[in-house]
Amino acid sequence: MKGYLILSVVALATIVNVNGLLDGIKRDDNVLVLTKDNFDEATTDTTILVEFYAPWCGHCKALAPEYAKAAGKLAEEGSTLLLGKVDATEESDLAEKFEIRGYPTIKFFNNEKTGPPAEELTTADEAKNFRDSKKVVLVGYFDSKDSADAKVYLDIAADYDEITFGVTYDKNVADALEFTKTGVVLFKKFDEGRAEFSEELNVENLKKFVSANSLPLVVEFSHETAQKIFGGDIKTHNLLFISYKSDEYANNVESYKKVASNFKGKVLFVTINTDEDDHEKIMEFFGLKKEEAPAMRLIRLEDEMTKYKPEKTDFSEEAVSNFVNGVLEGKIKQHLLSQDLPEDWDKNPVKVLVSTNFDDVALDKSKDVLVEFYAPWCGHCKQLAPIYDQLGDKYKDNDQVVIAKMDSTANELEHTKINSFPTIKLYKRETNEVIEYNGERTLEGLSKFIETGGDYGRAAPEEVFHYVGERTLEGLSEFIESGGIKGSNPPAEETEEEEETEKEPQKDEL
């Protein structure tokens, strides 16, 4: 889920911005600074993306310049879309109201809808003009306003902001739109032009229908479609990175479109133009360079985002179909990022690990191997760097200890998921037992961790309690003074069995 958050932010950073609305609210680089006193004003009758952040969070710091860049860009374009931010450590009431449990958390508020839930169409000309007014519209045809389906349809329309609803109770109007019976039809200016709803009319079924039919079979990633792609109900996406100017573009997209029809409602097929500078961030996320296009990657946006790469560069209908089916059927393993192994990876006291040499080094049962999983942009990692180098110098002549590090933003491991930086793990000799370090990040502390076989600096499961109470000075003080009893989940005094897994301490959150 955290990987999905990063991808969503990368995508949304290309589409959301702020204009001159709400002049009474303070701005920081065109981003609205929101508090409990102005939050309702900022989110009423507007469309706004809000970041809940913590000043100390490394990931929030990394997002800040991209967020500000997005705000500045759409401000210049005069967009009605807004960007805002909330310091959740200061605005605890807002953080509790929206159940903020990690940083950054991004929430989208769309409250621009006004007037009746659905436009009533009373003439054939009105109906045709409505049908042709937007790329996608939904029209319901019912016998009367009092019919059960009409009431359900209007209730759904009142709370559904993603599409424009129309409604008619006149058979002549319905005939003009080629209705053959009462029901709901989605009209669109692409693919087959219309889709008829055939399920029981309820919120869940209608949302699935709209989600499956309101985007083209092959979606071009753009400012307008990014949120629909990454924020929609379909969480499996097959992405084609390709230059729209290339000679193979037309043929590859045609094959893509034919295959997409077989996976409608299950998989989104998306093209991303590698000629656009704004798309470089997404390419970087997948470890791709422009010269590697055309390239295909499939992603599944579930609890943990997983990425898949085809074995061959083949964009025929058969190859694309086999690749997608292989992922859905579990026959294709996820693709993991890896840097090339540097020739001098073991030259210095702190060894450099990448995905390909990680197991050979870290799982060497003849040695205790300490690994720092870091991110180049992480402030805490930068602070640790000189101490970690000192640690490497201290153990460089010890043939039973290896000090190593790995850039976890460019290297991924199937057996180890890193969600915060820095993360430090000891891989013990003889057993390969993995122990995470939770102690002070000092030369002395890290040395004791190694020399005690991971005992020093490891929080015992029974000593770690997860705080879920009010995030106030009083609440946290009571939690500490009670030894973790007050405010824990489950309450410590009610826990009969020792937990099997150790809860991680809070570091920079993704």
Short mmCIF file of C-alpha atoms in Angstrom, two decimals:
data_model
loop_
_atom_site.label_atom_id
_atom_site.label_comp_id
_atom_site.label_asym_id
_atom_site.label_seq_id
_atom_site.Cartn_x
_atom_site.Cartn_y
_atom_site.Cartn_z
CA MET A 1 0.00 0.00 0.00
CA LYS A 2 2.86 2.33 0.73
CA GLY A 3 4.33 1.71 -2.67
CA TYR A 4 0.97 2.58 -4.15
CA LEU A 5 0.93 5.82 -2.19
CA ILE A 6 4.25 6.87 -3.70
CA LEU A 7 3.08 6.02 -7.21
CA SER A 8 -0.22 7.86 -6.69
CA VAL A 9 1.62 10.94 -5.45
CA VAL A 10 4.03 10.81 -8.38
CA ALA A 11 1.08 10.60 -10.77
CA LEU A 12 -1.10 13.17 -9.04
CA ALA A 13 1.81 15.59 -8.78
CA THR A 14 1.50 15.95 -12.54
CA ILE A 15 -2.18 16.92 -12.53
CA VAL A 16 -3.11 18.89 -9.45
CA ASN A 17 -2.51 22.56 -8.83
CA VAL A 18 -3.86 25.70 -7.21
CA ASN A 19 -5.29 28.93 -8.56
CA GLY A 20 -6.32 32.22 -7.04
CA LEU A 21 -9.26 30.84 -5.06
CA LEU A 22 -9.45 31.26 -1.27
CA ASP A 23 -7.23 34.33 -1.13
CA GLY A 24 -7.77 34.62 2.62
CA ILE A 25 -5.83 31.42 3.31
CA LYS A 26 -2.05 31.53 3.66
CA ARG A 27 -0.02 29.87 0.91
CA ASP A 28 3.40 28.26 0.97
CA ASP A 29 4.74 28.01 -2.61
CA ASN A 30 1.14 28.08 -3.92
CA VAL A 31 0.10 25.28 -1.53
CA LEU A 32 -2.71 26.23 0.85
CA VAL A 33 -1.68 25.99 4.51
CA LEU A 34 -4.69 24.43 6.21
CA THR A 35 -5.70 24.49 9.87
CA LYS A 36 -8.82 23.54 11.78
CA ASP A 37 -9.99 27.16 11.41
CA ASN A 38 -9.88 27.26 7.59
CA PHE A 39 -10.18 23.58 6.59
CA ASP A 40 -13.95 23.63 6.03
CA GLU A 41 -13.68 26.78 3.94
CA ALA A 42 -10.96 25.25 1.78
CA THR A 43 -12.85 21.99 1.17
CA THR A 44 -16.33 23.44 0.57
CA ASP A 45 -17.42 23.79 -3.08
CA THR A 46 -13.87 23.04 -4.25
CA THR A 47 -11.78 20.18 -5.55
CA ILE A 48 -8.64 19.90 -3.45
CA LEU A 49 -5.85 17.43 -2.75
CA VAL A 50 -4.66 17.62 0.88
CA GLU A 51 -1.39 16.29 2.25
CA PHE A 52 -1.29 15.47 5.97
CA TYR A 53 2.38 15.60 6.94
CA ALA A 54 4.85 15.70 9.82
CA PRO A 55 7.76 18.18 9.69
CA TRP A 56 10.26 15.47 10.74
CA CYS A 57 9.13 12.90 8.16
CA GLY A 58 11.78 12.22 5.51
CA HIS A 59 9.24 11.13 2.92
CA CYS A 60 7.25 14.33 3.45
CA LYS A 61 10.41 16.35 2.91
CA ALA A 62 11.09 14.45 -0.30
CA LEU A 63 7.54 15.09 -1.55
CA ALA A 64 7.54 18.81 -0.71
CA PRO A 65 9.37 20.18 -3.78
CA GLU A 66 7.28 18.06 -6.19
CA TYR A 67 4.10 19.14 -4.43
CA ALA A 68 5.10 22.81 -4.69
CA LYS A 69 6.10 22.37 -8.33
CA ALA A 70 2.67 20.94 -9.11
CA ALA A 71 1.00 23.83 -7.28
CA GLY A 72 2.97 26.40 -9.24
CA LYS A 73 2.28 24.79 -12.59
CA LEU A 74 -1.50 24.71 -12.35
CA ALA A 75 -1.56 28.13 -10.72
CA GLU A 76 -0.09 29.43 -13.95
CA GLU A 77 -2.73 27.54 -15.93
CA GLY A 78 -5.55 29.01 -13.84
CA SER A 79 -6.87 25.61 -12.82
CA THR A 80 -9.69 25.29 -10.29
CA LEU A 81 -7.93 22.32 -8.71
CA LEU A 82 -6.26 23.11 -5.39
CA LEU A 83 -3.39 21.72 -3.35
CA GLY A 84 -3.30 22.03 0.43
CA LYS A 85 -1.31 20.69 3.34
CA VAL A 86 -1.93 20.09 7.02
CA ASP A 87 0.79 19.79 9.66
CA ALA A 88 -0.80 16.83 11.44
CA THR A 89 1.50 17.21 14.42
CA GLU A 90 0.03 20.66 15.07
CA GLU A 91 -3.54 20.08 13.85
CA SER A 92 -4.27 17.02 15.98
CA ASP A 93 -8.05 17.51 15.74
CA LEU A 94 -7.94 17.24 11.95
CA ALA A 95 -5.54 14.30 12.14
CA GLU A 96 -7.95 12.42 14.41
CA LYS A 97 -11.02 13.36 12.34
CA PHE A 98 -9.50 11.90 9.17
CA GLU A 99 -7.80 8.99 10.97
CA ILE A 100 -4.25 9.91 9.97
CA ARG A 101 -1.92 7.12 11.07
CA GLY A 102 1.14 7.64 8.86
CA TYR A 103 2.93 10.31 6.88
CA PRO A 104 2.44 11.56 4.33
CA THR A 105 -1.26 10.73 3.94
CA ILE A 106 -2.95 12.20 0.85
CA LYS A 107 -6.71 12.76 0.71
CA PHE A 108 -8.78 14.02 -2.23
CA PHE A 109 -11.84 16.20 -1.58
CA ASN A 110 -14.27 16.83 -4.44
CA ASN A 111 -17.18 19.00 -3.34
CA GLU A 112 -17.93 21.03 -6.45
CA LYS A 113 -21.19 19.34 -7.32
CA THR A 114 -24.21 21.66 -7.05
CA GLY A 115 -27.79 21.68 -8.30
CA PRO A 116 -29.97 18.61 -8.91
CA PRO A 117 -28.25 15.21 -8.85
CA ALA A 118 -29.23 14.49 -12.47
CA GLU A 119 -30.26 16.80 -15.30
CA GLU A 120 -33.80 16.04 -16.42
CA LEU A 121 -34.04 15.67 -20.20
CA THR A 122 -37.47 16.65 -21.53
CA THR A 123 -36.93 16.90 -25.30
CA ALA A 124 -35.07 14.90 -27.91
CA ASP A 125 -32.79 17.84 -28.70
CA GLU A 126 -31.93 18.30 -25.01
CA ALA A 127 -31.09 14.63 -24.75
CA LYS A 128 -28.81 14.63 -27.82
CA ASN A 129 -27.04 17.80 -26.68
CA PHE A 130 -26.53 16.28 -23.23
CA ARG A 131 -25.18 13.05 -24.73
CA ASP A 132 -22.69 15.00 -26.83
CA SER A 133 -21.72 17.53 -24.13
CA LYS A 134 -18.93 15.49 -22.50
CA LYS A 135 -16.66 12.55 -23.20
CA VAL A 136 -18.70 10.41 -20.81
CA VAL A 137 -22.26 10.85 -19.49
CA LEU A 138 -24.74 8.54 -17.84
CA VAL A 139 -28.46 8.60 -18.70
CA GLY A 140 -31.25 6.84 -16.85
CA TYR A 141 -34.64 6.16 -18.42
CA PHE A 142 -37.50 5.30 -16.03
CA ASP A 143 -41.28 5.14 -16.15
CA SER A 144 -41.65 7.81 -13.44
CA LYS A 145 -39.78 9.72 -10.74
CA ASP A 146 -41.49 7.54 -8.16
CA SER A 147 -40.28 4.22 -9.53
CA ALA A 148 -37.94 2.29 -7.24
CA ASP A 149 -35.06 2.29 -9.75
CA ALA A 150 -35.42 6.02 -10.41
CA LYS A 151 -35.10 6.76 -6.69
CA VAL A 152 -32.00 4.57 -6.38
CA TYR A 153 -30.48 6.17 -9.49
CA LEU A 154 -31.03 9.72 -8.19
CA ASP A 155 -29.67 8.80 -4.75
CA ILE A 156 -26.51 7.46 -6.37
CA ALA A 157 -26.23 10.54 -8.61
CA ALA A 158 -26.41 12.85 -5.57
CA ASP A 159 -23.25 11.31 -4.07
CA TYR A 160 -21.33 10.47 -7.24
CA ASP A 161 -19.01 13.21 -8.47
CA GLU A 162 -16.95 11.38 -11.06
CA ILE A 163 -19.53 11.53 -13.88
CA THR A 164 -22.46 13.66 -15.10
CA PHE A 165 -25.92 12.12 -14.72
CA GLY A 166 -28.97 12.71 -16.89
CA VAL A 167 -32.48 11.30 -16.50
CA THR A 168 -35.68 11.12 -18.52
CA TYR A 169 -39.17 9.75 -17.98
CA ASP A 170 -40.33 10.40 -21.56
CA LYS A 171 -40.39 7.53 -24.10
CA ASN A 172 -39.92 9.89 -27.06
CA VAL A 173 -36.75 11.27 -25.45
CA ALA A 174 -35.55 7.76 -24.71
CA ASP A 175 -36.21 6.74 -28.33
CA ALA A 176 -34.01 9.63 -29.50
CA LEU A 177 -31.17 8.08 -27.49
CA GLU A 178 -32.03 4.59 -28.85
CA PHE A 179 -33.14 3.12 -25.53
CA THR A 180 -34.89 -0.21 -26.13
CA LYS A 181 -36.19 -0.42 -22.55
CA THR A 182 -36.01 1.38 -19.23
CA GLY A 183 -32.58 1.32 -17.63
CA VAL A 184 -29.19 3.05 -17.63
CA VAL A 185 -26.83 3.71 -20.53
CA LEU A 186 -23.33 5.17 -20.46
CA PHE A 187 -22.53 7.28 -23.52
CA LYS A 188 -18.87 7.89 -24.44
CA LYS A 189 -16.94 9.50 -27.26
CA PHE A 190 -14.59 6.57 -27.78
CA ASP A 191 -14.52 2.83 -28.44
CA GLU A 192 -18.04 1.46 -29.04
CA GLY A 193 -19.77 4.74 -28.11
CA ARG A 194 -22.20 3.36 -25.52
CA ALA A 195 -22.57 0.66 -22.87
CA GLU A 196 -25.83 -0.61 -21.40
CA PHE A 197 -26.08 -1.38 -17.68
CA SER A 198 -27.59 -4.83 -17.14
CA GLU A 199 -27.12 -5.61 -13.42
CA GLU A 200 -29.30 -4.92 -10.40
CA LEU A 201 -29.26 -1.15 -9.82
CA ASN A 202 -27.29 -0.41 -6.65
CA VAL A 203 -24.26 1.66 -5.70
CA GLU A 204 -21.70 -1.14 -5.93
CA ASN A 205 -22.86 -2.46 -9.30
CA LEU A 206 -23.18 0.97 -10.89
CA LYS A 207 -19.72 2.02 -9.70
CA LYS A 208 -18.20 -1.13 -11.18
CA PHE A 209 -20.04 -0.48 -14.44
CA VAL A 210 -18.85 3.13 -14.64
CA SER A 211 -15.30 2.16 -13.70
CA ALA A 212 -15.15 -0.49 -16.42
CA ASN A 213 -16.68 1.67 -19.15
CA SER A 214 -15.81 5.33 -18.52
CA LEU A 215 -12.21 5.03 -19.72
CA PRO A 216 -11.08 3.91 -23.18
CA LEU A 217 -9.87 0.34 -23.65
CA VAL A 218 -6.40 1.88 -23.89
CA VAL A 219 -6.02 4.99 -21.73
CA GLU A 220 -3.50 7.69 -22.56
CA PHE A 221 -1.87 8.84 -19.33
CA SER A 222 -2.30 12.61 -19.03
CA HIS A 223 -3.18 15.44 -16.67
CA GLU A 224 -6.86 14.57 -17.10
CA THR A 225 -6.66 10.79 -16.72
CA ALA A 226 -4.02 10.30 -14.00
CA GLN A 227 -6.39 10.41 -11.05
CA LYS A 228 -8.94 8.16 -12.79
CA ILE A 229 -6.22 5.62 -13.51
CA PHE A 230 -4.52 5.43 -10.13
CA GLY A 231 -7.55 6.38 -8.05
CA GLY A 232 -10.05 4.04 -9.71
CA ASP A 233 -11.48 0.71 -8.62
CA ILE A 234 -9.41 -1.37 -11.07
CA LYS A 235 -6.09 -2.00 -9.32
CA THR A 236 -4.28 -4.00 -11.99
CA HIS A 237 -2.69 -1.85 -14.71
CA ASN A 238 -0.71 -2.87 -17.77
CA LEU A 239 1.50 0.09 -18.68
CA LEU A 240 3.07 0.63 -22.10
CA PHE A 241 5.90 3.17 -22.06
CA ILE A 242 6.30 4.34 -25.66
CA SER A 243 7.18 7.38 -27.74
CA TYR A 244 4.05 8.62 -29.47
CA LYS A 245 6.32 9.79 -32.31
CA SER A 246 7.84 6.36 -32.89
CA ASP A 247 7.21 4.27 -36.01
CA GLU A 248 5.94 1.30 -33.97
CA TYR A 249 3.42 3.36 -31.97
CA ALA A 250 0.33 2.69 -34.12
CA ASN A 251 0.88 -1.07 -34.46
CA ASN A 252 1.74 -1.59 -30.79
CA VAL A 253 -1.26 0.38 -29.55
CA GLU A 254 -3.58 -1.47 -31.94
CA SER A 255 -2.40 -4.82 -30.53
CA TYR A 256 -2.74 -3.42 -27.04
CA LYS A 257 -6.33 -2.36 -27.73
CA LYS A 258 -7.39 -5.76 -29.06
CA VAL A 259 -6.00 -7.50 -25.99
CA ALA A 260 -7.50 -4.93 -23.62
CA SER A 261 -11.03 -5.82 -24.70
CA ASN A 262 -10.55 -9.31 -23.26
CA PHE A 263 -9.62 -7.93 -19.84
CA LYS A 264 -12.23 -5.18 -19.58
CA GLY A 265 -13.18 -4.50 -15.97
CA LYS A 266 -10.19 -6.49 -14.70
CA VAL A 267 -7.11 -4.74 -16.06
CA LEU A 268 -6.53 -1.16 -17.21
CA PHE A 269 -4.33 -0.82 -20.27
CA VAL A 270 -2.43 2.46 -20.19
CA THR A 271 0.03 4.15 -22.56
CA ILE A 272 2.59 6.60 -21.20
CA ASN A 273 4.26 8.96 -23.67
CA THR A 274 8.01 8.86 -23.06
CA ASP A 275 8.41 12.11 -25.03
CA GLU A 276 6.82 14.07 -22.17
CA ASP A 277 9.25 15.45 -19.59
CA ASP A 278 6.52 15.30 -16.93
CA HIS A 279 6.49 11.51 -17.23
CA GLU A 280 10.15 11.02 -16.30
CA LYS A 281 9.28 10.62 -12.60
CA ILE A 282 7.00 7.68 -13.35
CA MET A 283 9.63 6.09 -15.56
CA GLU A 284 12.20 6.50 -12.79
CA PHE A 285 9.80 4.79 -10.39
CA PHE A 286 9.88 1.72 -12.64
CA GLY A 287 13.62 1.95 -13.19
CA LEU A 288 13.17 2.79 -16.89
CA LYS A 289 15.12 5.11 -19.17
CA LYS A 290 13.83 6.74 -22.36
CA GLU A 291 16.11 4.65 -24.56
CA GLU A 292 14.49 1.46 -23.21
CA ALA A 293 11.11 2.36 -24.70
CA PRO A 294 8.92 0.78 -25.84
CA ALA A 295 8.65 -1.20 -22.62
CA MET A 296 5.78 -2.87 -20.78
CA ARG A 297 5.24 -3.16 -17.03
CA LEU A 298 2.24 -4.51 -15.14
CA ILE A 299 1.44 -3.33 -11.62
CA ARG A 300 -0.97 -4.64 -9.00
CA LEU A 301 -1.98 -1.98 -6.50
CA GLU A 302 -2.95 -4.05 -3.49
CA ASP A 303 -1.68 -4.05 0.12
CA GLU A 304 1.86 -4.13 -1.23
CA MET A 305 2.34 -2.88 -4.77
CA THR A 306 3.95 -5.48 -7.03
CA LYS A 307 5.51 -4.91 -10.44
CA TYR A 308 5.92 -7.36 -13.31
CA LYS A 309 8.12 -7.33 -16.40
CA PRO A 310 7.73 -9.49 -19.53
CA GLU A 311 10.65 -11.74 -20.41
CA LYS A 312 10.76 -10.56 -24.03
CA THR A 313 10.21 -7.24 -25.81
CA ASP A 314 7.28 -8.47 -27.87
CA PHE A 315 4.11 -6.43 -28.33
CA SER A 316 2.12 -8.85 -30.48
CA GLU A 317 -1.43 -9.67 -29.37
CA GLU A 318 -0.39 -13.17 -28.32
CA ALA A 319 2.62 -11.99 -26.31
CA VAL A 320 0.73 -9.22 -24.49
CA SER A 321 -2.19 -11.53 -23.70
CA ASN A 322 0.10 -14.29 -22.42
CA PHE A 323 1.96 -11.81 -20.23
CA VAL A 324 -1.21 -10.43 -18.60
CA ASN A 325 -2.71 -13.89 -18.13
CA GLY A 326 0.56 -15.14 -16.69
CA VAL A 327 0.50 -12.44 -14.02
CA LEU A 328 -3.18 -12.95 -13.17
CA GLU A 329 -2.70 -16.71 -12.91
CA GLY A 330 0.39 -16.37 -10.71
CA LYS A 331 2.74 -17.92 -13.27
CA ILE A 332 4.99 -14.86 -13.60
CA LYS A 333 7.06 -13.69 -10.66
CA GLN A 334 7.18 -10.05 -9.67
CA HIS A 335 9.92 -7.88 -11.11
CA LEU A 336 12.37 -6.47 -8.60
CA LEU A 337 14.54 -3.44 -9.21
CA SER A 338 18.29 -3.93 -9.08
CA GLN A 339 21.31 -1.78 -9.80
CA ASP A 340 24.31 -3.18 -11.61
CA LEU A 341 26.88 -4.55 -9.20
CA PRO A 342 29.74 -2.03 -8.90
CA GLU A 343 33.17 -3.51 -9.68
CA ASP A 344 34.50 -2.05 -6.43
CA TRP A 345 31.55 -3.07 -4.25
CA ASP A 346 33.85 -4.69 -1.65
CA LYS A 347 36.73 -2.20 -1.90
CA ASN A 348 35.77 -0.13 1.16
CA PRO A 349 35.08 -1.27 4.74
CA VAL A 350 31.34 -0.77 4.18
CA LYS A 351 30.36 -3.20 1.43
CA VAL A 352 27.88 -2.17 -1.26
CA LEU A 353 24.98 -4.53 -1.83
CA VAL A 354 22.50 -4.69 -4.72
CA SER A 355 19.72 -7.19 -5.33
CA THR A 356 21.97 -9.62 -7.21
CA ASN A 357 24.68 -10.02 -4.56
CA PHE A 358 22.56 -9.52 -1.45
CA ASP A 359 21.90 -13.18 -0.65
CA ASP A 360 25.50 -14.22 -1.32
CA VAL A 361 26.81 -11.65 1.17
CA ALA A 362 24.07 -11.19 3.77
CA LEU A 363 23.17 -14.89 4.03
CA ASP A 364 26.76 -16.10 4.32
CA LYS A 365 26.48 -18.36 7.38
CA SER A 366 30.15 -17.95 8.25
CA LYS A 367 29.69 -14.28 9.14
CA ASP A 368 27.56 -11.84 11.09
CA VAL A 369 26.38 -9.33 8.46
CA LEU A 370 24.98 -5.94 9.40
CA VAL A 371 23.02 -4.24 6.61
CA GLU A 372 21.75 -0.68 6.47
CA PHE A 373 18.83 -0.25 4.08
CA TYR A 374 18.87 3.42 3.13
CA ALA A 375 17.46 6.02 0.73
CA PRO A 376 19.79 8.61 -0.83
CA TRP A 377 17.39 11.46 0.03
CA CYS A 378 16.74 10.36 3.65
CA GLY A 379 17.94 12.92 6.21
CA HIS A 380 18.41 10.35 8.98
CA CYS A 381 20.45 8.16 6.61
CA LYS A 382 22.74 11.09 5.82
CA GLN A 383 23.24 11.72 9.55
CA LEU A 384 24.07 8.06 10.11
CA ALA A 385 26.56 7.83 7.19
CA PRO A 386 29.75 9.01 9.00
CA ILE A 387 28.96 6.82 12.02
CA TYR A 388 28.34 3.83 9.77
CA ASP A 389 31.66 4.43 7.99
CA GLN A 390 33.38 4.44 11.40
CA LEU A 391 31.66 1.15 12.17
CA GLY A 392 33.01 -0.29 8.91
CA ASP A 393 36.54 0.83 9.81
CA LYS A 394 36.21 -0.77 13.24
CA TYR A 395 35.35 -4.22 11.85
CA LYS A 396 37.27 -4.18 8.54
CA ASP A 397 39.87 -6.66 9.85
CA ASN A 398 37.33 -8.95 11.53
CA ASP A 399 36.79 -11.93 9.21
CA GLN A 400 33.56 -12.89 11.02
CA VAL A 401 31.78 -9.54 10.64
CA VAL A 402 30.64 -7.70 7.49
CA ILE A 403 29.28 -4.15 7.50
CA ALA A 404 27.17 -3.47 4.39
CA LYS A 405 24.58 -1.09 2.98
CA MET A 406 22.00 -1.14 0.19
CA ASP A 407 20.08 1.64 -1.59
CA SER A 408 16.54 0.32 -1.15
CA THR A 409 15.06 2.83 -3.57
CA ALA A 410 16.96 1.17 -6.44
CA ASN A 411 17.14 -2.44 -5.21
CA GLU A 412 14.27 -4.69 -4.14
CA LEU A 413 14.25 -8.10 -2.47
CA GLU A 414 11.48 -10.66 -2.68
CA HIS A 415 12.02 -11.86 0.90
CA THR A 416 12.51 -8.46 2.56
CA LYS A 417 10.24 -5.40 2.30
CA ILE A 418 11.67 -2.10 3.52
CA ASN A 419 9.09 0.55 4.37
CA SER A 420 11.15 3.12 6.27
CA PHE A 421 14.66 4.49 6.32
CA PRO A 422 17.13 3.82 7.66
CA THR A 423 16.37 0.21 8.55
CA ILE A 424 19.25 -1.77 10.06
CA LYS A 425 19.21 -5.57 10.21
CA LEU A 426 21.70 -8.13 11.52
CA TYR A 427 21.93 -11.43 9.62
CA LYS A 428 23.44 -13.82 12.17
CA ARG A 429 26.11 -16.31 11.26
CA GLU A 430 25.26 -20.04 11.35
CA THR A 431 21.48 -19.48 11.53
CA ASN A 432 20.75 -16.51 9.20
CA GLU A 433 18.37 -15.27 11.88
CA VAL A 434 17.39 -11.69 11.02
CA ILE A 435 17.28 -9.18 13.87
CA GLU A 436 16.29 -5.56 13.37
CA TYR A 437 18.13 -2.89 15.30
CA ASN A 438 16.02 -0.49 17.34
CA GLY A 439 18.67 1.12 19.52
CA GLU A 440 20.53 4.41 19.39
CA ARG A 441 22.28 5.15 16.12
CA THR A 442 25.77 5.57 17.60
CA LEU A 443 29.06 3.78 17.08
CA GLU A 444 28.84 2.36 20.59
CA GLY A 445 25.24 1.22 20.22
CA LEU A 446 25.76 -0.45 16.84
CA SER A 447 28.94 -2.13 18.08
CA LYS A 448 27.14 -3.58 21.10
CA PHE A 449 24.36 -4.82 18.81
CA ILE A 450 26.89 -6.80 16.77
CA GLU A 451 28.95 -8.05 19.71
CA THR A 452 25.91 -9.29 21.65
CA GLY A 453 24.60 -11.20 18.65
CA GLY A 454 21.68 -8.84 18.26
CA ASP A 455 20.55 -8.87 21.89
CA TYR A 456 21.49 -5.27 22.63
CA GLY A 457 19.21 -2.80 20.88
CA ARG A 458 16.51 -5.30 20.04
CA ALA A 459 13.18 -4.49 21.68
CA ALA A 460 11.62 -7.64 23.07
CA PRO A 461 8.07 -8.28 21.82
CA GLU A 462 6.63 -8.12 25.32
CA GLU A 463 8.18 -4.69 25.81
CA VAL A 464 6.73 -3.09 22.68
CA PHE A 465 3.19 -1.67 22.83
CA HIS A 466 1.33 -0.01 19.95
CA TYR A 467 -0.13 3.34 20.98
CA VAL A 468 -3.58 4.09 19.55
CA GLY A 469 -4.80 6.67 22.04
CA GLU A 470 -5.18 10.42 21.64
CA ARG A 471 -2.13 12.06 20.14
CA THR A 472 -1.85 14.67 22.87
CA LEU A 473 0.85 15.49 25.40
CA GLU A 474 -1.38 14.21 28.19
CA GLY A 475 -2.23 10.98 26.38
CA LEU A 476 1.35 10.17 25.41
CA SER A 477 2.60 11.03 28.91
CA GLU A 478 0.11 8.59 30.46
CA PHE A 479 1.18 5.94 27.94
CA ILE A 480 4.85 6.32 28.93
CA GLU A 481 4.23 6.58 32.68
CA SER A 482 1.99 3.50 32.68
CA GLY A 483 4.67 1.43 30.99
CA GLY A 484 2.62 1.11 27.82
CA ILE A 485 -0.62 0.01 29.50
CA LYS A 486 -2.82 3.08 28.93
CA GLY A 487 -3.59 3.70 25.27
CA SER A 488 -2.16 0.46 23.88
CA ASN A 489 -3.98 -1.80 21.44
CA PRO A 490 -4.87 -4.28 22.72
CA PRO A 491 -4.56 -2.84 26.24
CA ALA A 492 -1.45 -4.36 27.77
CA GLU A 493 -3.21 -5.62 30.86
CA GLU A 494 -5.72 -7.52 28.69
CA THR A 495 -3.13 -9.29 26.51
CA GLU A 496 -3.10 -12.93 27.57
CA GLU A 497 -0.80 -14.33 24.91
CA GLU A 498 2.60 -13.03 23.90
CA GLU A 499 2.56 -11.64 20.36
CA GLU A 500 4.37 -13.73 17.78
CA THR A 501 5.83 -10.85 15.81
CA GLU A 502 7.70 -7.81 16.96
CA LYS A 503 6.10 -4.50 16.13
CA GLU A 504 8.38 -2.05 14.41
CA PRO A 505 9.31 1.20 16.14
CA GLN A 506 8.34 4.36 14.33
CA LYS A 507 10.94 5.74 11.95
CA ASP A 508 10.41 7.96 8.92
CA GLU A 509 7.18 6.64 7.46
CA LEU A 510 6.54 6.12 3.80
#
